[in-house]
Amino acid sequence: MILTGFFMYGKAWNARRVIRLWLEVEFYSILSYVMIVAARYESFSMKGFMESCLPILSNQYWFISTYMVLSFFFPVLNLVISCLKRGQLKALLAISILFFSVFPTVGLGSSWLFDPNSIYIFVILYLFGGYIRKYDVSFKRGKLTAAFTIVLAVCMLSVPLFSYLNMNNPLAWIWGPARLPVILCGAILFGIAATFKGHDFNKISRFSFSVFGIYLFHNGKLLPLLLNIVGINNDTYYENSYIIHMIMAAAVVYLIGTVIEYIRINLLESVLLKILYKPIDFLERNVKDYFNYAFYD
């Protein structure tokens, strides 16, 4: 979401981008269903198949369903970023993070302030990315790397530590898209990436092309099967080799997902987009007045 705010601020709504994203979600949703049925993790049913064919409406991936809804409001959010002064935007971000992340993280405030599928935190992160783009905020890689290491260590060590101290589930304090440690990890990692320029940035982009596809590959219906393949279960979290096991499992999933994403882009997406370009452009011509100009009159 931070990346989206950074790259979409100041840009017009683009139908090709939305359709391309939808096709990617569609591919991984159907692939996941076929694989879990083939592996006998789930019996075939017409309902299950239809849900896999309509992943956004059936909420197969909570993140992308929320993201797609929010994408229709990008022009409004861009208008907010454009109209507010720097101090006003900083105040809006600070207050929003306080109520929708800090308070829920420490167990304060009403329960409605925290919803794992909440669109609130998506809006905040988009505004943050747009703020960075608008004011060309610079970062120092060394300090951010140290901060990221500390926050990430807290997140990773929280599970065995909470178990050792017989405390409540660390999910209630550490993990979750709106929890402060996770938001800090994302924001700091974005800052580190923003320090790379030119050739160094191109090196990063070679590895980043598959990231969203990897998310779709491993975080849907296919998750139980993948966890079994990499040997992760409830007991894994309380073993001494927990962190090493998690890193190795993540590496395996990343490599497999990257190969699948490379094949999808070069064999399927390029062909389908050529076929769909004309109807996509027709759609864009009919809605561009609303998305590109209506909020700027």
CSV table of C-alpha atoms in Angstrom, one decimal, residues 51-246:
chain,number,residue,atom,x,y,z
A,51,GLU,CA,-15.5,-19.1,-5.8
A,52,SER,CA,-12.0,-19.7,-7.2
A,53,CYS,CA,-13.2,-18.1,-10.5
A,54,LEU,CA,-14.5,-15.1,-8.7
A,55,PRO,CA,-11.7,-14.5,-6.1
A,56,ILE,CA,-12.4,-10.9,-5.4
A,57,LEU,CA,-16.1,-11.2,-4.9
A,58,SER,CA,-15.7,-14.4,-2.8
A,59,ASN,CA,-12.9,-12.8,-0.8
A,60,GLN,CA,-10.3,-15.5,-1.5
A,61,TYR,CA,-7.6,-13.0,-0.7
A,62,TRP,CA,-8.8,-10.5,1.9
A,63,PHE,CA,-6.0,-8.1,1.0
A,64,ILE,CA,-6.7,-7.9,-2.8
A,65,SER,CA,-10.4,-7.6,-2.3
A,66,THR,CA,-9.9,-4.6,-0.1
A,67,TYR,CA,-7.2,-3.3,-2.4
A,68,MET,CA,-9.5,-3.5,-5.5
A,69,VAL,CA,-12.3,-1.6,-3.7
A,70,LEU,CA,-9.8,1.1,-2.6
A,71,SER,CA,-8.3,1.4,-6.1
A,72,PHE,CA,-11.5,3.2,-7.3
A,73,PHE,CA,-10.9,5.8,-4.6
A,74,PHE,CA,-7.2,6.6,-5.6
A,75,PRO,CA,-8.2,9.9,-7.3
A,76,VAL,CA,-9.9,11.0,-4.1
A,77,LEU,CA,-6.9,10.1,-2.0
A,78,ASN,CA,-4.6,11.9,-4.5
A,79,LEU,CA,-6.8,14.9,-4.1
A,80,VAL,CA,-6.4,14.8,-0.3
A,81,ILE,CA,-2.6,14.6,-0.6
A,82,SER,CA,-2.5,17.4,-3.2
A,83,CYS,CA,-4.7,19.8,-1.2
A,84,LEU,CA,-3.4,19.4,2.3
A,85,LYS,CA,-0.3,21.3,3.4
A,86,ARG,CA,2.7,19.3,4.7
A,87,GLY,CA,2.0,20.0,8.3
A,88,GLN,CA,-1.7,19.1,7.9
A,89,LEU,CA,-0.9,15.8,6.1
A,90,LYS,CA,1.7,14.9,8.8
A,91,ALA,CA,-0.9,15.6,11.5
A,92,LEU,CA,-3.5,13.5,9.7
A,93,LEU,CA,-1.1,10.6,9.4
A,94,ALA,CA,0.0,10.8,13.1
A,95,ILE,CA,-3.6,10.9,14.4
A,96,SER,CA,-4.7,8.1,12.1
A,97,ILE,CA,-1.8,5.8,13.1
A,98,LEU,CA,-2.5,6.6,16.8
A,99,PHE,CA,-6.1,5.6,16.7
A,100,PHE,CA,-6.1,2.8,14.1
A,101,SER,CA,-2.7,1.1,14.9
A,102,VAL,CA,-1.1,2.1,18.2
A,103,PHE,CA,-4.3,1.9,20.3
A,104,PRO,CA,-5.4,-1.4,18.9
A,105,THR,CA,-1.9,-2.8,19.2
A,106,VAL,CA,-1.8,-2.2,23.0
A,107,GLY,CA,-5.4,-3.2,23.5
A,108,LEU,CA,-6.9,0.2,23.9
A,109,GLY,CA,-9.9,1.7,22.2
A,110,SER,CA,-13.1,0.2,20.9
A,111,SER,CA,-12.9,-3.1,19.0
A,112,TRP,CA,-14.1,-1.5,15.8
A,113,LEU,CA,-10.8,0.4,15.6
A,114,PHE,CA,-9.1,-2.8,14.6
A,115,ASP,CA,-10.4,-5.0,11.8
A,116,PRO,CA,-7.9,-7.3,10.1
A,117,ASN,CA,-9.6,-6.6,6.8
A,118,SER,CA,-10.0,-2.9,7.6
A,119,ILE,CA,-9.7,-0.4,4.8
A,120,TYR,CA,-8.7,2.3,7.3
A,121,ILE,CA,-5.1,1.2,7.5
A,122,PHE,CA,-4.9,0.8,3.7
A,123,VAL,CA,-5.9,4.5,3.4
A,124,ILE,CA,-3.3,5.6,5.9
A,125,LEU,CA,-0.5,3.7,4.2
A,126,TYR,CA,-1.5,5.0,0.8
A,127,LEU,CA,-1.4,8.6,2.2
A,128,PHE,CA,2.0,7.9,3.7
A,129,GLY,CA,3.4,6.7,0.4
A,130,GLY,CA,1.9,9.8,-1.4
A,131,TYR,CA,3.4,12.1,1.3
A,132,ILE,CA,6.9,10.6,0.6
A,133,ARG,CA,6.4,11.1,-3.2
A,134,LYS,CA,5.0,14.6,-2.9
A,135,TYR,CA,7.7,16.0,-0.7
A,136,ASP,CA,10.6,13.8,-2.0
A,137,VAL,CA,11.5,12.7,1.5
A,138,SER,CA,15.0,11.4,1.8
A,139,PHE,CA,16.2,8.5,4.0
A,140,LYS,CA,19.5,7.3,5.6
A,141,ARG,CA,20.0,3.7,4.8
A,142,GLY,CA,22.3,2.8,7.7
A,143,LYS,CA,19.9,4.0,10.4
A,144,LEU,CA,16.9,2.5,8.7
A,145,THR,CA,18.7,-0.9,8.3
A,146,ALA,CA,19.5,-0.9,12.1
A,147,ALA,CA,15.9,0.0,12.9
A,148,PHE,CA,14.5,-2.6,10.6
A,149,THR,CA,16.7,-5.3,12.1
A,150,ILE,CA,15.5,-4.4,15.6
A,151,VAL,CA,11.8,-4.3,14.8
A,152,LEU,CA,12.0,-7.5,12.7
A,153,ALA,CA,13.9,-9.3,15.6
A,154,VAL,CA,11.1,-8.3,18.0
A,155,CYS,CA,8.5,-9.7,15.6
A,156,MET,CA,10.3,-13.0,15.0
A,157,LEU,CA,11.3,-13.5,18.7
A,158,SER,CA,7.8,-12.7,20.0
A,159,VAL,CA,6.4,-16.2,19.4
A,160,PRO,CA,9.0,-18.2,21.4
A,161,LEU,CA,9.3,-15.4,24.0
A,162,PHE,CA,5.5,-15.3,24.6
A,163,SER,CA,5.5,-19.0,24.9
A,164,TYR,CA,8.4,-19.1,27.4
A,165,LEU,CA,6.7,-16.4,29.5
A,166,ASN,CA,3.3,-18.1,29.3
A,167,MET,CA,1.8,-14.9,27.9
A,168,ASN,CA,-1.2,-14.5,25.6
A,169,ASN,CA,-1.0,-15.1,21.9
A,170,PRO,CA,1.6,-12.8,20.3
A,171,LEU,CA,-0.8,-12.4,17.4
A,172,ALA,CA,-2.8,-10.0,19.6
A,173,TRP,CA,0.3,-7.7,20.1
A,174,ILE,CA,2.7,-8.1,17.2
A,175,TRP,CA,1.2,-9.6,14.1
A,176,GLY,CA,-1.5,-8.4,11.8
A,177,PRO,CA,-1.7,-5.8,9.0
A,178,ALA,CA,-2.7,-3.0,11.4
A,179,ARG,CA,-0.3,-3.9,14.3
A,180,LEU,CA,2.4,-1.2,14.8
A,181,PRO,CA,5.4,-3.5,14.6
A,182,VAL,CA,4.3,-4.8,11.2
A,183,ILE,CA,3.5,-1.3,9.9
A,184,LEU,CA,7.0,-0.2,11.1
A,185,CYS,CA,8.6,-3.1,9.3
A,186,GLY,CA,6.8,-2.1,6.0
A,187,ALA,CA,7.5,1.6,6.4
A,188,ILE,CA,11.2,1.1,7.2
A,189,LEU,CA,11.7,-1.4,4.5
A,190,PHE,CA,10.1,1.0,2.0
A,191,GLY,CA,12.5,3.7,3.2
A,192,ILE,CA,15.5,1.4,2.7
A,193,ALA,CA,14.4,0.6,-0.9
A,194,ALA,CA,13.9,4.4,-1.5
A,195,THR,CA,17.6,5.0,-0.8
A,196,PHE,CA,18.6,2.9,-3.9
A,197,LYS,CA,19.0,4.9,-7.1
A,198,GLY,CA,19.8,4.2,-10.7
A,199,HIS,CA,21.6,0.9,-11.3
A,200,ASP,CA,21.2,-0.3,-7.7
A,201,PHE,CA,17.4,0.3,-7.9
A,202,ASN,CA,17.3,-1.7,-11.1
A,203,LYS,CA,19.0,-4.6,-9.3
A,204,ILE,CA,16.2,-4.6,-6.7
A,205,SER,CA,13.5,-4.4,-9.3
A,206,ARG,CA,14.8,-7.7,-10.9
A,207,PHE,CA,13.8,-9.5,-7.7
A,208,SER,CA,10.7,-7.5,-6.9
A,209,PHE,CA,8.6,-8.3,-10.0
A,210,SER,CA,7.4,-11.5,-8.5
A,211,VAL,CA,6.6,-10.4,-5.0
A,212,PHE,CA,2.8,-9.8,-5.4
A,213,GLY,CA,2.5,-13.1,-7.3
A,214,ILE,CA,4.3,-14.9,-4.5
A,215,TYR,CA,1.8,-13.4,-2.0
A,216,LEU,CA,-1.1,-14.8,-4.1
A,217,PHE,CA,0.6,-18.1,-4.6
A,218,HIS,CA,1.2,-18.9,-0.9
A,219,ASN,CA,-1.5,-17.0,1.0
A,220,GLY,CA,-4.7,-18.4,-0.4
A,221,LYS,CA,-6.3,-21.9,-0.4
A,222,LEU,CA,-2.8,-23.3,-1.1
A,223,LEU,CA,-1.4,-22.3,2.2
A,224,PRO,CA,-2.1,-25.6,4.1
A,225,LEU,CA,-0.5,-27.6,1.4
A,226,LEU,CA,2.6,-25.4,1.2
A,227,LEU,CA,3.0,-25.4,5.0
A,228,ASN,CA,3.0,-29.2,4.9
A,229,ILE,CA,5.6,-29.2,2.0
A,230,VAL,CA,8.0,-27.0,4.0
A,231,GLY,CA,7.4,-28.8,7.2
A,232,ILE,CA,5.7,-26.1,9.3
A,233,ASN,CA,3.0,-27.0,11.8
A,234,ASN,CA,1.9,-25.8,15.3
A,235,ASP,CA,4.9,-27.4,17.0
A,236,THR,CA,7.4,-25.7,14.7
A,237,TYR,CA,6.8,-22.3,16.4
A,238,TYR,CA,8.1,-23.6,19.7
A,239,GLU,CA,11.2,-25.5,18.5
A,240,ASN,CA,14.7,-24.1,19.1
A,241,SER,CA,15.3,-24.0,15.3
A,242,TYR,CA,12.1,-21.9,14.7
A,243,ILE,CA,13.7,-18.9,13.1
A,244,ILE,CA,16.1,-20.9,10.9
A,245,HIS,CA,13.2,-23.1,9.8
A,246,MET,CA,11.0,-20.1,9.0
